[in-house]
Coordinates of C-alpha atoms and ligand atoms in Angstrom, one line a residue:
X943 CA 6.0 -19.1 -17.8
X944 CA 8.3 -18.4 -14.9
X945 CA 6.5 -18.4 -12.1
X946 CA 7.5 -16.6 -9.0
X947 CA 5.7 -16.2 -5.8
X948 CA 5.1 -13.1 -4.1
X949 CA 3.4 -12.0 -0.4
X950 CA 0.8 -9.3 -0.4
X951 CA -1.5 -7.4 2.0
X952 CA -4.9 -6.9 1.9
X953 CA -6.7 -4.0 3.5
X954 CA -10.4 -3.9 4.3
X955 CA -10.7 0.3 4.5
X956 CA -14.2 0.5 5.8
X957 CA -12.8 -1.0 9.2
X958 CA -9.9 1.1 9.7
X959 CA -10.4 3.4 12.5
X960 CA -6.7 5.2 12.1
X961 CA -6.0 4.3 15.7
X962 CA -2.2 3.5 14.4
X963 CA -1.4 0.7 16.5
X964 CA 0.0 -0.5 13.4
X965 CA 2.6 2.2 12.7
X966 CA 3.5 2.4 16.1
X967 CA 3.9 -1.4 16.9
X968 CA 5.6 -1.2 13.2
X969 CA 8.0 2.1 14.4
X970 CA 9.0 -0.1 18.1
X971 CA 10.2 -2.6 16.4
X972 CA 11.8 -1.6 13.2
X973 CA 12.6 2.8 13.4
X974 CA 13.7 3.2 16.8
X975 CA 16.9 3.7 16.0
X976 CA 19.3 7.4 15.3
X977 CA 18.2 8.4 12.1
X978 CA 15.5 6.8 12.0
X979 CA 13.2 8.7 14.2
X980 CA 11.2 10.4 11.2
X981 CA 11.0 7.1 8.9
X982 CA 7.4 5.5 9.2
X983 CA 7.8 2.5 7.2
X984 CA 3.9 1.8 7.6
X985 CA 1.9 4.9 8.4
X986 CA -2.4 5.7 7.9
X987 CA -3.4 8.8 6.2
X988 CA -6.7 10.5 6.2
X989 CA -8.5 10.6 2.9
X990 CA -8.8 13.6 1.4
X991 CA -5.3 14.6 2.4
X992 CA -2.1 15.4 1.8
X993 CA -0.5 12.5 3.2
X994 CA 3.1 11.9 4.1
X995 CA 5.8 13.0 3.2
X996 CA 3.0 16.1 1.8
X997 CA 1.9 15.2 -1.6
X998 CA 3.0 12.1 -2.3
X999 CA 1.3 11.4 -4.7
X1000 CA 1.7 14.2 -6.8
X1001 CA 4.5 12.9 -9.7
X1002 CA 4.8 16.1 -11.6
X1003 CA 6.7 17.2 -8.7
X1004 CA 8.4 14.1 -7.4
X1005 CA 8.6 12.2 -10.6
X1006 CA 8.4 8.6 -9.1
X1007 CA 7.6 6.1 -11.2
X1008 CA 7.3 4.4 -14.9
X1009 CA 6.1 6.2 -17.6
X1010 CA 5.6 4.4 -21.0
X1011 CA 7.6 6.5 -23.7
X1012 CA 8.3 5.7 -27.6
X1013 CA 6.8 2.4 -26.4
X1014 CA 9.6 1.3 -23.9
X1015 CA 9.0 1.4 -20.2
X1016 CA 11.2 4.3 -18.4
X1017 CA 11.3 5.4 -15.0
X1018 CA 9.6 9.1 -14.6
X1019 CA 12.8 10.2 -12.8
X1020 CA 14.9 9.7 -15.4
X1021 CA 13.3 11.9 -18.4
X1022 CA 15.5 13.9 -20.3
X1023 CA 18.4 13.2 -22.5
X1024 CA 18.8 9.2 -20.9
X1025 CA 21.7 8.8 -19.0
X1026 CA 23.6 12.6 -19.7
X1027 CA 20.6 14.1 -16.8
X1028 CA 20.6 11.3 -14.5
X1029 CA 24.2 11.3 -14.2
X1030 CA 24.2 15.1 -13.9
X1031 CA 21.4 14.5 -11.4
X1032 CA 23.6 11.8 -9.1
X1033 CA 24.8 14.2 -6.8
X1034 CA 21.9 16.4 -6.9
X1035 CA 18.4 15.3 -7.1
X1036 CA 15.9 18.1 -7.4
X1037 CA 12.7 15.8 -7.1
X1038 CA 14.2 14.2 -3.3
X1039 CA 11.6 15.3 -0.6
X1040 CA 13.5 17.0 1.9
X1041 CA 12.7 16.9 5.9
X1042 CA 10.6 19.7 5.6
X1043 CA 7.9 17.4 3.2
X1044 CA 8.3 15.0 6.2
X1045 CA 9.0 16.8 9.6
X1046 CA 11.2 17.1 11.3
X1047 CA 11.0 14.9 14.7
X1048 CA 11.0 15.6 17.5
X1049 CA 10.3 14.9 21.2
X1050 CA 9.1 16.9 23.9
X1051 CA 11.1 17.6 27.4
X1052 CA 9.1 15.7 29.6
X1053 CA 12.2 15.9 32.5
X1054 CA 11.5 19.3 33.0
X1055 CA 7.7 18.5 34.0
X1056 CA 9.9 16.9 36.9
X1057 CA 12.8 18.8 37.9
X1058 CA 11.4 22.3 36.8
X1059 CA 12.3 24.8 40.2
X1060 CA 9.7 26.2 41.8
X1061 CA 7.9 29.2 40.5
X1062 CA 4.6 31.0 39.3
X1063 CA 3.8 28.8 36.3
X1064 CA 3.3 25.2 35.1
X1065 CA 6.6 23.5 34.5
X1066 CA 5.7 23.1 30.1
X1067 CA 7.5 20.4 27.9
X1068 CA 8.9 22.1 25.1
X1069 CA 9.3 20.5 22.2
X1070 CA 13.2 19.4 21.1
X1071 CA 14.4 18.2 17.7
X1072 CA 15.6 14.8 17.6
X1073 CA 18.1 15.6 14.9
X1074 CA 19.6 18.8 16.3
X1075 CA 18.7 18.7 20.1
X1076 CA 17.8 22.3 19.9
X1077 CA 14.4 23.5 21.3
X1078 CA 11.6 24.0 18.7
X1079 CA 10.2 27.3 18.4
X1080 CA 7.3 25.7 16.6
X1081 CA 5.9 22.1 15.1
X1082 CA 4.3 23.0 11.7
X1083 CA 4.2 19.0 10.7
X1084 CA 4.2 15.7 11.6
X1085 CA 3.2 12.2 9.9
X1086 CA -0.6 12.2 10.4
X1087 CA -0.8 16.5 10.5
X1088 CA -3.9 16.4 8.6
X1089 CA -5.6 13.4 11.3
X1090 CA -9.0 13.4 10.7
X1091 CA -9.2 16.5 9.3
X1092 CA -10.6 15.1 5.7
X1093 CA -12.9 17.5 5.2
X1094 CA -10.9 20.9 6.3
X1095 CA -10.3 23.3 2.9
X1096 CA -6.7 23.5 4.6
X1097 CA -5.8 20.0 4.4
X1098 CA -7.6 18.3 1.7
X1099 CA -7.9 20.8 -0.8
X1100 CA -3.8 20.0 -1.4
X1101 CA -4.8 16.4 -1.8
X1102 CA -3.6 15.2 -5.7
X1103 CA -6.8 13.3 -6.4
X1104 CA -8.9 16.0 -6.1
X1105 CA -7.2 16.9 -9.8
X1106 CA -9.5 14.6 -11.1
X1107 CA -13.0 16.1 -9.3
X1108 CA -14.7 18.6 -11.0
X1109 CA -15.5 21.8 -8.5
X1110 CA -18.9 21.1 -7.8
X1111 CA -17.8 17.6 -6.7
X1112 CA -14.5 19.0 -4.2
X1113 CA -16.9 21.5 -2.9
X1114 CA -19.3 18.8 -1.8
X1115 CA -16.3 16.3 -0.5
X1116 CA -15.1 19.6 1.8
X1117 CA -18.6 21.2 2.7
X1118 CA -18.4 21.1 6.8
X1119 CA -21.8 18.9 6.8
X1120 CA -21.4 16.9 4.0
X1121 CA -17.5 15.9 5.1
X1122 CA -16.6 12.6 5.4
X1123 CA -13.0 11.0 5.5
X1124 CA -11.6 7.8 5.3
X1125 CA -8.1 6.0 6.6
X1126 CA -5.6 5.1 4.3
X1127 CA -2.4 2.4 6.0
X1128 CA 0.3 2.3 3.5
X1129 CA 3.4 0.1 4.0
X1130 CA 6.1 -0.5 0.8
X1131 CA 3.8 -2.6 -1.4
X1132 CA 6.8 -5.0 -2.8
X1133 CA 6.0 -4.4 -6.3
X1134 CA 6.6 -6.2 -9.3
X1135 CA 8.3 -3.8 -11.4
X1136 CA 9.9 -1.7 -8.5
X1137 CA 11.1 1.7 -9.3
X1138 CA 13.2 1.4 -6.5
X1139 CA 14.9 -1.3 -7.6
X1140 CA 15.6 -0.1 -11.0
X1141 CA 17.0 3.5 -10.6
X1142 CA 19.6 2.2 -7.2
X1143 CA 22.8 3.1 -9.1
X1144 CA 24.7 0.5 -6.8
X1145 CA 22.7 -2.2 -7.3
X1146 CA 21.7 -2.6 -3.8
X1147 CA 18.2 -2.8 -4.1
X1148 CA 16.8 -6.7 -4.4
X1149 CA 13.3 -8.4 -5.1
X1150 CA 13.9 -11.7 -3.3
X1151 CA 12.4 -14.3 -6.0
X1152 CA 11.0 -16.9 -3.6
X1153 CA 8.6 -14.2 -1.6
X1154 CA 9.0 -11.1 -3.5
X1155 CA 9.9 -9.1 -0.5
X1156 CA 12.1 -6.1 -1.7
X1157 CA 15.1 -5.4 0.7
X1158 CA 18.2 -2.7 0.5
X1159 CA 21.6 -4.7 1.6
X1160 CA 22.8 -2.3 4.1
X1161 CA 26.4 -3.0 2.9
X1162 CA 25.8 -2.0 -0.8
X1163 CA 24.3 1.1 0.0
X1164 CA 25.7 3.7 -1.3
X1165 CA 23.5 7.0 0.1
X1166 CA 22.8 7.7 -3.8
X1167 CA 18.9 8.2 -2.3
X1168 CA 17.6 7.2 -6.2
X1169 CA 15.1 4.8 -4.8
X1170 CA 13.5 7.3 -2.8
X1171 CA 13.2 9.6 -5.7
X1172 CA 12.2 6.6 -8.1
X1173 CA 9.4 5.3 -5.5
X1174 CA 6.2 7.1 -6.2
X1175 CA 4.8 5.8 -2.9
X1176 CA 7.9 7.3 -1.0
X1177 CA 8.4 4.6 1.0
X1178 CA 12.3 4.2 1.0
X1179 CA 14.0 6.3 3.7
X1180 CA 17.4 8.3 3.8
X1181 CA 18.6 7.4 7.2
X1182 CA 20.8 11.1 8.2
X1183 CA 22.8 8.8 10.4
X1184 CA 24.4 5.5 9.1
X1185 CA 24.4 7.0 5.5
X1186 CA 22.2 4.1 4.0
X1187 CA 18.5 4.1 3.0
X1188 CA 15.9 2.0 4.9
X1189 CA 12.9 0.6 4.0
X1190 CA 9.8 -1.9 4.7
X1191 CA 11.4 -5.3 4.9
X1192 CA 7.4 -6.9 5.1
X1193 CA 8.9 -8.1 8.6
X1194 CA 10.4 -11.1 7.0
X1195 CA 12.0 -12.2 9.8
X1196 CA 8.7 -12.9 11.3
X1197 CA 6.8 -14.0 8.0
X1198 CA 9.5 -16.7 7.3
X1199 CA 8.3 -17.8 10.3
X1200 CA 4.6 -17.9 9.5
X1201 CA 3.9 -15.0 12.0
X1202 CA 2.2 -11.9 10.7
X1203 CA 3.3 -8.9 9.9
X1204 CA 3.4 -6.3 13.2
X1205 CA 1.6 -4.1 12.0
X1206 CA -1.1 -6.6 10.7
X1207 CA -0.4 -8.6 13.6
X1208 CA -1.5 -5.9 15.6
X1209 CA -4.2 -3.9 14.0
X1210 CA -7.0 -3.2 16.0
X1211 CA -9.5 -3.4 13.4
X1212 CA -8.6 -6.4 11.7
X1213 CA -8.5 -4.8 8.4
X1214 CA -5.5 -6.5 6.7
X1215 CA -5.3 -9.6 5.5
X1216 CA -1.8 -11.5 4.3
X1217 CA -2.0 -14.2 1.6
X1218 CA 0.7 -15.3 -1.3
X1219 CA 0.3 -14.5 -5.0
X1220 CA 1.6 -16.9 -8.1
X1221 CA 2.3 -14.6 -10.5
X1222 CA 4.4 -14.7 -14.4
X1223 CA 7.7 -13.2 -14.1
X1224 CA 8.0 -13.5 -17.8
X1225 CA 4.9 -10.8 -18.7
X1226 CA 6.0 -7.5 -16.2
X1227 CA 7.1 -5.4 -18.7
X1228 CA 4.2 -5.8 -21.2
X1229 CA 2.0 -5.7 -17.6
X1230 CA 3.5 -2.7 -16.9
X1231 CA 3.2 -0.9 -20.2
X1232 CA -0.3 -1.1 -20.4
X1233 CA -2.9 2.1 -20.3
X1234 CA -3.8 3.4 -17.5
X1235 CA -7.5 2.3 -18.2
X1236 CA -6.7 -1.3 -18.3
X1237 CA -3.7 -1.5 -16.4
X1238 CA -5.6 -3.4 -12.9
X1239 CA -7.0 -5.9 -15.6
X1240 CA -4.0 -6.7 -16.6
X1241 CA -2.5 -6.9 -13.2
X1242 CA -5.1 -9.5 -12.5
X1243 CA -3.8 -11.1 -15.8
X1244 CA -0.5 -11.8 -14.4
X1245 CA -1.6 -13.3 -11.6
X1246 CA -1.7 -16.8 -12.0
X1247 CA -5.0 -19.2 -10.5
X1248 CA -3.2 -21.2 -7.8
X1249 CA -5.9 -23.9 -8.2
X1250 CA -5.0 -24.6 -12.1
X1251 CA -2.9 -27.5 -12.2
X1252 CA -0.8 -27.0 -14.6
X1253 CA 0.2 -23.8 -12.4
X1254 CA 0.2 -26.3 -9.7
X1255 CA 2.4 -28.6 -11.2
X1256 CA 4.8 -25.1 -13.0
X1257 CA 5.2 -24.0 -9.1
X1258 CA 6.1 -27.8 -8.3
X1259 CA 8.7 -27.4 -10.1
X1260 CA 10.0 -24.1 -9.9
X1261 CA 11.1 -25.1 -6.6
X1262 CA 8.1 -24.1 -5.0
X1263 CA 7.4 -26.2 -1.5
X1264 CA 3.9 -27.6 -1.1
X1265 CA 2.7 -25.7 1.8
X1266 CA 3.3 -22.9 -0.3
X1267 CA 1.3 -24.3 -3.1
X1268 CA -1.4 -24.8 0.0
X1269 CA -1.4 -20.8 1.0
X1270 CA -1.7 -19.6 -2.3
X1271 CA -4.7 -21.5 -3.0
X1272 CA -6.2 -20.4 0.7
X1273 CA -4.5 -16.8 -0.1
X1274 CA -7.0 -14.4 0.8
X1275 CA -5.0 -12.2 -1.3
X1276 CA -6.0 -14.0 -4.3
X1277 CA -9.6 -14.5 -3.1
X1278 CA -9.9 -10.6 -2.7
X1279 CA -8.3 -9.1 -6.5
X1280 CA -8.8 -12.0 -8.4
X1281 CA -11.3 -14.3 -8.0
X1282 CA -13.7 -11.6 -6.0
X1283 CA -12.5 -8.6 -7.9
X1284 CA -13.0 -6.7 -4.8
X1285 CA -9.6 -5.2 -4.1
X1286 CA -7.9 -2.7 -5.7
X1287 CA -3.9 -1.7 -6.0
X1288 CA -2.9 2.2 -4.7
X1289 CA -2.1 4.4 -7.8
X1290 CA -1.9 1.4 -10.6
X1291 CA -0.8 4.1 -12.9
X1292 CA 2.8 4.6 -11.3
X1293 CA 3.1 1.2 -13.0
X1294 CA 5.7 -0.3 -10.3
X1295 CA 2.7 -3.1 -10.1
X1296 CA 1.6 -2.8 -6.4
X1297 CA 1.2 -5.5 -4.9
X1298 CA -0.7 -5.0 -1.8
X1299 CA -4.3 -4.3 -2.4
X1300 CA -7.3 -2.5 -1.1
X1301 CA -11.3 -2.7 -0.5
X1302 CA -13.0 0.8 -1.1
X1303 CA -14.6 2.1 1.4
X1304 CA -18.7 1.8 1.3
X1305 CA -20.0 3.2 4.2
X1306 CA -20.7 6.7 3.0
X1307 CA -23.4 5.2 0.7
X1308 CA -24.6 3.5 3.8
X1309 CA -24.8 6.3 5.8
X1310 CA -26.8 8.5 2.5
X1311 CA -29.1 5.7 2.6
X1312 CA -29.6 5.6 6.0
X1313 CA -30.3 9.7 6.1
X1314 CA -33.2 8.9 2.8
X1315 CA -34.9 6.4 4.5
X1316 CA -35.4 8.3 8.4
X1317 CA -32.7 6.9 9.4
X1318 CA -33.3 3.3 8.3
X1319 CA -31.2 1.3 6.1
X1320 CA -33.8 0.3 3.3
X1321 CA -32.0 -2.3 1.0
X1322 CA -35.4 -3.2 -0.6
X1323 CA -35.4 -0.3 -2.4
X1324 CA -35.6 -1.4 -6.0
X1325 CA -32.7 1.6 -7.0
X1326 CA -30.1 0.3 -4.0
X1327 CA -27.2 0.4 -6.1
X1328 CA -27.4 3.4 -7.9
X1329 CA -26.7 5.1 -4.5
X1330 CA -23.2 4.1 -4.7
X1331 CA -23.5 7.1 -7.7
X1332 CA -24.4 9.4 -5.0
X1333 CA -22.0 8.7 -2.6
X1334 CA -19.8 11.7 -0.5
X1335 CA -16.9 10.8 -1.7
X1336 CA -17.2 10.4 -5.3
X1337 CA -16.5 7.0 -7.0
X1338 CA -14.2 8.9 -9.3
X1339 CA -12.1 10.6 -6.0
X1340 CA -11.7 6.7 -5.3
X1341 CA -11.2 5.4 -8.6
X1342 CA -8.3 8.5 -8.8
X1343 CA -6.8 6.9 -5.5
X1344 CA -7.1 2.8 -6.6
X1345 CA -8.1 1.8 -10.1
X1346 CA -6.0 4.9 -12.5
X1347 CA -9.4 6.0 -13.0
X1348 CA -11.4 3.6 -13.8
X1349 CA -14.9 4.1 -11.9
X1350 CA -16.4 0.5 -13.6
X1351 CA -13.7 -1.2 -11.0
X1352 CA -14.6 1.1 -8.0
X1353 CA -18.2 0.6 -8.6
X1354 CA -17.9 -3.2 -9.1
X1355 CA -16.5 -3.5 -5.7
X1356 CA -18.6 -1.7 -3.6
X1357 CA -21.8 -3.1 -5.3
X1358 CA -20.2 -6.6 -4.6
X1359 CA -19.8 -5.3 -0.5
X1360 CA -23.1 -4.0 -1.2
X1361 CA -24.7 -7.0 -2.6
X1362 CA -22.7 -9.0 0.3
X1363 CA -24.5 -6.9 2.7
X1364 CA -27.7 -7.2 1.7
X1365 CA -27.7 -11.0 1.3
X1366 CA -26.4 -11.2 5.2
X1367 CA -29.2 -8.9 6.0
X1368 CA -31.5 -11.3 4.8
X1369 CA -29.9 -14.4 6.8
X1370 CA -29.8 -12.7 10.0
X1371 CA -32.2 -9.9 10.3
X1372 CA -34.9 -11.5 8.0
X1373 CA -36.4 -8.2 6.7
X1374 CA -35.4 -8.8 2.8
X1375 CA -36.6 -11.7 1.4
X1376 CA -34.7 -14.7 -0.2
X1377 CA -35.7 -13.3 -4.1
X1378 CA -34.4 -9.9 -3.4
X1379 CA -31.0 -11.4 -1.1
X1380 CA -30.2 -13.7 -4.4
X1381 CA -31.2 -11.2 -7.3
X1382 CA -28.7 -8.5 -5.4
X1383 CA -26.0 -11.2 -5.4
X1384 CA -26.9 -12.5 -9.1
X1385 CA -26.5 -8.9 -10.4
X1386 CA -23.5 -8.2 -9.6
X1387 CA -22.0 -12.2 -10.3
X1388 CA -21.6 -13.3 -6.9
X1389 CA -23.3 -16.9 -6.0
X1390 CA -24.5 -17.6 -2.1
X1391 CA -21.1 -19.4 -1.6
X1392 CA -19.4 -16.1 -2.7
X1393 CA -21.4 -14.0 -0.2
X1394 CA -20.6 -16.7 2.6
X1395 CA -17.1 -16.5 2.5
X1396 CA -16.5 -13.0 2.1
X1397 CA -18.8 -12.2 5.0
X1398 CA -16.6 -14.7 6.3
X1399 CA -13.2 -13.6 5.6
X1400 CA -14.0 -9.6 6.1
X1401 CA -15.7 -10.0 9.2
X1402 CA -15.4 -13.2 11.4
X1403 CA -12.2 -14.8 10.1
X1404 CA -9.7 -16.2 12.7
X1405 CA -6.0 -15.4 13.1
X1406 CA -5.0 -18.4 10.3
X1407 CA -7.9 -17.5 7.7
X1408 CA -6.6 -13.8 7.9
X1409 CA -2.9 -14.5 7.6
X1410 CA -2.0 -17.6 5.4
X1411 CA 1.3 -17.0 5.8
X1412 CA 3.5 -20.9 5.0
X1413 CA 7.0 -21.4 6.8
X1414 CA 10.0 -20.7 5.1
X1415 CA 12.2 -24.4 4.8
X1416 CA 15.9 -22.7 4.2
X1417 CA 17.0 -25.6 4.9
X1418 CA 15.8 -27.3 1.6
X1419 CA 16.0 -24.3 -0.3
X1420 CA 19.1 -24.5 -1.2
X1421 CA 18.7 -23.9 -5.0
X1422 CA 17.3 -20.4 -4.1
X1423 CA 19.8 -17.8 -3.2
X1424 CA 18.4 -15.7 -0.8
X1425 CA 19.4 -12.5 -2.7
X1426 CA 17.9 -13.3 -5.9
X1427 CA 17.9 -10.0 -8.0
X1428 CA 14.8 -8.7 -9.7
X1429 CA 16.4 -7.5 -12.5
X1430 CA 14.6 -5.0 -14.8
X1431 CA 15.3 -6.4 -18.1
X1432 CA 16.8 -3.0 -20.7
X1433 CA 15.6 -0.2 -18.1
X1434 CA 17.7 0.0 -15.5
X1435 CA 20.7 2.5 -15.6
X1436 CA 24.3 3.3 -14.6
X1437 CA 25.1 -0.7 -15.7
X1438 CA 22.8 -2.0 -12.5
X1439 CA 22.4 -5.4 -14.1
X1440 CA 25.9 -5.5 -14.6
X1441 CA 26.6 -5.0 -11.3
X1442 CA 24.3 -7.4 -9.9
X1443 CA 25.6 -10.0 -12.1
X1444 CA 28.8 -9.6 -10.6
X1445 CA 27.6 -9.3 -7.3
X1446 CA 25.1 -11.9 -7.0
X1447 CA 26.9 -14.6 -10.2
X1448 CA 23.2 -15.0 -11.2
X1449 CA 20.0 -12.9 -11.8
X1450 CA 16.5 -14.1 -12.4
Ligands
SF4_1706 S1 6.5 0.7 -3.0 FE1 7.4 -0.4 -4.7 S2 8.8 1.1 -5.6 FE2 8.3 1.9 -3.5 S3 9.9 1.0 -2.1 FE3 8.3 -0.4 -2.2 S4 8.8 -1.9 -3.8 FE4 10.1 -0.1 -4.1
SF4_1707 S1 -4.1 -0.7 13.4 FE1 -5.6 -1.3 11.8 S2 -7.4 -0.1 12.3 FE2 -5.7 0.9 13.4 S3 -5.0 2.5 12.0 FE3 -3.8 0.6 11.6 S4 -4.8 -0.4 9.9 FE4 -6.3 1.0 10.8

């Protein structure tokens, strides 16, 4: 067993409101900069939509990712005849987004509301391109286009997942009165088997082994732009001016300091939560190669119970510092995927092993049960859980977006939120009764404790139960080198381990 730690983010989606206080408190600190000005290392997306850059998630055309061939692990990006493509494809890569899949930023000309000269009209603020300082004849995109526009046939009906729907099912997720959207916030989710890291022919990529934060080194970077091809989440960034790529550094400056992250810092719902992982550096591959349908089992797999003491005693003395041992075993992180089995990883299937997680959203089955019932939420009703069957969006539009699509997991989830629900209900309205309250919870294999502490920890938790976040001690961690290269054992091309060997005089 090598056991590693890892940070991870967990967000509660039925409380996002997509105000995006968290992109732009995450944008004034980190993307200010020349260059920068279109990056959104954490943006929110409405669901069903095309997202940003526009169909992310679609891998047939950006070929991001693993894919498991002639049993060996692969990135997507590099099919073909091995190394003879991906070297023809170094100076030309035609799965790169280009600006036009992002947009092309811009600001408006406010000083002319000011010193316009007198005349018949309004002074207008046109908008100007931030990259060529030219006026814009017209904006045709922007990182949250599609806002709240879920249910629009314009918007959604681009959205990947609805591959999976059949048509009866998109035509009721994009019918004007049925519609209903949801928010997605996306940051880099650090995985375990980055695709970023494995395809950056200049090694300049990392997975820092003591947090599992993945960082570029500005001075390695050598423009190549493979990481933003290999990420299927598309959350490296070419900067157009310094030449290097950027990307999500988890805000590590402010996490090694026990702070939280800015954007969860400042999220207005209070929908993320930030808690450490254990996890067995020695099983990724074989965690990776797994199918699609068991793929977030086996995620769960290599997570390891924080609260076993022989992993205690393994993380003791990997090095690992004992308020570290402490967070993981408060992580609500762990809580949440493992011991709940209430959160679920974005796109499992990409097989970069996520590792920020996310609770599906339940409130359209809320709302259908509140429309059956006269507009009165009946949780007595004997059939309460085979709404979540009947839900606007389809379980399987969810399960296409978090579990690789597996509905069993989607479904577990929300009848654990439901069963949570229910069992509050009972303790603070009083109109279910005790039998009912406990029979919900026993159904779905959550005991009273259970209920109490995710009620807790989704809806009352304080500042330190929603970010366990333990100080970084550099000063006694001197045995761990701050650069520590995730090295992806026999995938990786153009001689990366090689390099990093050289680089770094040790890999992990
Ligand atoms: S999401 Fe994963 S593959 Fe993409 S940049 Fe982050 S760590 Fe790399
Ligand atoms: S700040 Fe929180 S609630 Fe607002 S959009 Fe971001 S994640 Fe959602």
């Amino acid at each position: 067993m090598d056991i590693r730690t890892q940070f991870s983010m967990s967000f509660h989606l039925d409380k996002c409101l997509g105000c995006h206080t968290c992109s732009v408190s995450c944008k004034n600190i980190w993307t200010t900069r020349r260059g920068a000005e279109y990056m959104w290392w954490n943006n929110v997306e409405t669901k069903p939509g095309t997202g940003y850059p526009v169909t992310w998630e679609d891998q047939d055309r950006y070929r991001g990712g693993w894919e498991v061939s002639g049993g060996n692990l692969r990135l997507k990006l590099l099919k073909g005849p091995g190394k003879i493509r991906s070297l023809a494809n170094i100076f030309f890569q035609p799965n790169l987004p280009t600006i036009d899949d992002y947009y092309e930023p811009f600001t408006y000309d406010y000083q002319n509301l000011f010193n316009a000269p007198a005349g018949d009209d309004q002074p207008t603020a046109r908008p100007r391109s931030l990259i060529t300082g030219e006026f814009m004849e017209k904006i045709v995109l922007g990182p949250n286009w599609d806002d709240d526009m879920g249910g629009s046939p314009v918007y959604a009906a681009n959205d990947p997942n609805l591959k999976a729907l059949s048509e009866s099912q998109k035509e009721c997720l994009t019918k004007f009165h049925k519609l209903f959207f949801f928010y997605v916030p996306r940051i880099c989710n650090h995985c375990l088997n980055p695709g970023c890291v494995a395809s950056c022919p200049s090694g300049a990529i990392y997975k820092r082994g003591e947090d599992g934060i993945v960082l570029i080194d500005q001075d390695t970077c050598r423009a190549w732009r493979f990481c933003v091809s290999a990420c299927p989440f598309k959350k490296p960034y070419y900067n157009w001016a310094t030449g290097k790529s950027e990307k999500c550094i988890f805000c590590y400056p402010r996490v090694e300091t026990s702070q939280a992250n800015a954007c969860a810092h400042s999220c207005v719902g209070r929908i993320r939560h930030v808690g450490l992982l254990f996890y067995d550096a020695d099983r990724i591959e074989e965690t990776a190669k797994v199918s699609d349908e068991r793929i977030v089992e086996a995620m769960r797999d290599i997570i390891l119970d924080p609260n076993d003491p022989a992993v205690e005693e393994a993380a003791r003395k990997a090095g690992v510092e004992d308020n570290w041992i402490v967070a993981a075993q408060n992580s609500p992180a762990y809580k949440m995927f493992v011991k709940w089995r209430i959160s679920l990883p974005n796109h499992p299937e990409f097989r970069t092993l996520p590792m920020n997680f996310y609770l599906p959203p339940l409130s359209p089955i809320l709302h259908d049960a509140k429309s059956d019932t006269g507009g009165t939420f009946d949780p007595i009703s004997s059939d309460f859980f085979n709404d979540i069957d009947k839900m606007r969006v389809p379980v399987r539009y969810l399960a296409s977006l978090l579990s690789a699509g597996n509905e069993q997991l989607v479904i577990e989830s929300l009848k654990k939120q439901m069963a949570v629900r229910i069992y509050q209900r009972h303790k603070r309205i009083g109109d279910v009764g005790a039998d009912v309250a406990k029979n919900a919870l026993a159904q779905v294999g959550l005991s009273v404790e259970d209920a109490d502490e995710i009620y807790t920890l989704l809806s009352l938790a304080t500042y330190e139960e929603r970010f366990v976040i333990p100080e970084t001690h550099r000063e006694s961690q001197t045995s761990i080198d701050p650069r520590t290269v995730y090295e992806k054992r026999g995938t990786v091309g153009f001689g990366k381990k090689q390099h990093n060997r050289e680089l770094l005089g040790r890999s992990w």
